[in-house]
Amino acid sequence: MATHSLLVLYGSQTGTAQDTAERIGRQAQRRRVGVRVQALDSYNVANLISESLVVFVCATTGQGDPPDNMKNFWRFLFRKSLPAGSLCRLDCAVLGLGDSSYPKFNFVAKKLYKRLLQLGANALLPVESWVSAKPTLDYWSETGALPAFFSDSWRWWEIEYNYFSLPMSLMNLLPPDDQAPPSSVHPFPARMVSNERVTDPSHFQDVRLIEFDITGSNIQYGAGDVVMMRPCNITEDVEQFCQLLRLDPDCYFILTPTDVPACLPQPCSVRYLVEQFLDIAAVPRRSFFELLATFATNELERGKLAEFSSAQGQDELHSYCNRPRRTALEVLTDFPHTTAELSVNYLLDLFPEIQPRTFSIASSLLANPNRLQVLVAVVRYKTRLHKPRKGLCSNWLASLDPTQGEVCVPLWVKKGGLTFPQDLETPAIMVGPGTGVAPFRTAIQERIAQGKTANVLFFGCRSETKDFYCHLEWEEKVQAGHMTLFTAFSRDQEDKIYVQHRVKEQAKLLWDLIANKNAVFYIAGNSKQMPTGVCDALKEVFQQEGGVTDSQAQEMLDGMEKAGRFQSETWS
């Protein structure tokens, strides 16, 4: 192994940045470069002053926020007490990944880049060039950004597996640490109490209100917090995968080297690996095809995989894989000769880890002690492929039936992006159409229990009779004088009515609450058109009732956001 070394640090929310970082790491290993790939929060940031070459790969979440697994690093790096030249020995590059349709596109990467320069680091490339550049070591070597030692010959890194048979009961020898707080490594097995469909049976969308018993978990949560769950692959897919790769699902193995993912037990069964760890139902990324191509011996399959791996073949790959949402498992069935050549040693390189899913908590401990509820839209849709597409986690949750026997779901809780006023008098204006109402149900239950009744909710859905979630609860709270409710049922009349229309209709009320009573305004829900529509409606309220210009209305909205009086939590 050469003495040169590269450190790749990533901040990833959905797994894309992690995948990219691991891809960079694999390319370094092929060139016999010593490389470490770590999440930013698992790295001791105090050691950064002694590093010589680091690539940072990071995503942006929410409203310009760092991903969860780099927040501690972020706080440390932006300490004002850090000396200006503390990173003078560091050569670095920053790769930002994000959606250019978001207002704060790659905000974290750009801010990180500037901070590294402030601390004296030497940037090998300007952060802006990464938007169009190939995130590969080939590109960096061609541009002279990285040292010449990266041009060494390729060599694969291998993981050794030792297979042997063990009784199933051996897994019981690996109990979790009961004293550890619930986390991704030690989640709490929460008993599912109920799994209720809250949409009419005739409605196209299946939405579930699911309740868990968290007694004895030491879990504490408040309004705006989120619960994390890691789903499992369905039995049918697990069996098909094992058949394709000729694996015995009941066989156990020990993974070496020993720095294996923390959530994989040692020894581990093939069934556990495939069912609970490998994301075989995900739409594979380009790196999947790059690695798969190295196993291809069939000329036709090798040519197609090489095309999908090339820069010129990305349109073809998008048409084959991304647009129809073809899964990694389905790709394997399309390339049977190559699949037959796959070595089990490369499963952890080929398939990413199943990522935990985030759900806004939809209940309050003050109203429902020892209980946690979520509102889940079950994702099912058609593409040009014959088999309907299904969201892994939502369909897994929907399939669990606590009336047929005890069901436990491993979960843990994290702080969310929404925070609510602490004082009794400050009003909360909440716009939450569809399942976006979930965090506001928590907030309203919690605030009412605390004696806070200045609660205004704008709720929207398609039909009052088909998908008006929790309507009996809202009616009861309105009658008790604990909240004000405005509804928009978009399909119950000829002209579609959305929550933004109701916001404009309530201009006088909203202006009074915001301008005179210091109200906080919240948006939660789908990120497509609703947030922009609501923001535009709110600016119209400012113009109509406050007599300000369009630019002044935007300044007011920006000011509210800076002061924490305008908050949003949206998802695609």
mmCIF file of C-alpha atoms in Angstrom, residues 93 101 287 474 542:
data_model
loop_
_atom_site.group_PDB
_atom_site.id
_atom_site.type_symbol
_atom_site.label_atom_id
_atom_site.label_comp_id
_atom_site.label_asym_id
_atom_site.label_seq_id
_atom_site.Cartn_x
_atom_site.Cartn_y
_atom_site.Cartn_z
ATOM 1 C CA ALA A 93 -12.055 19.736 -2.444
ATOM 2 C CA SER A 101 -34.879 23.665 -8.025
ATOM 3 C CA SER A 287 -21.825 3.331 -9.646
ATOM 4 C CA TRP A 474 -60.437 18.855 14.698
ATOM 5 C CA PHE A 542 -48.827 41.636 3.341
#
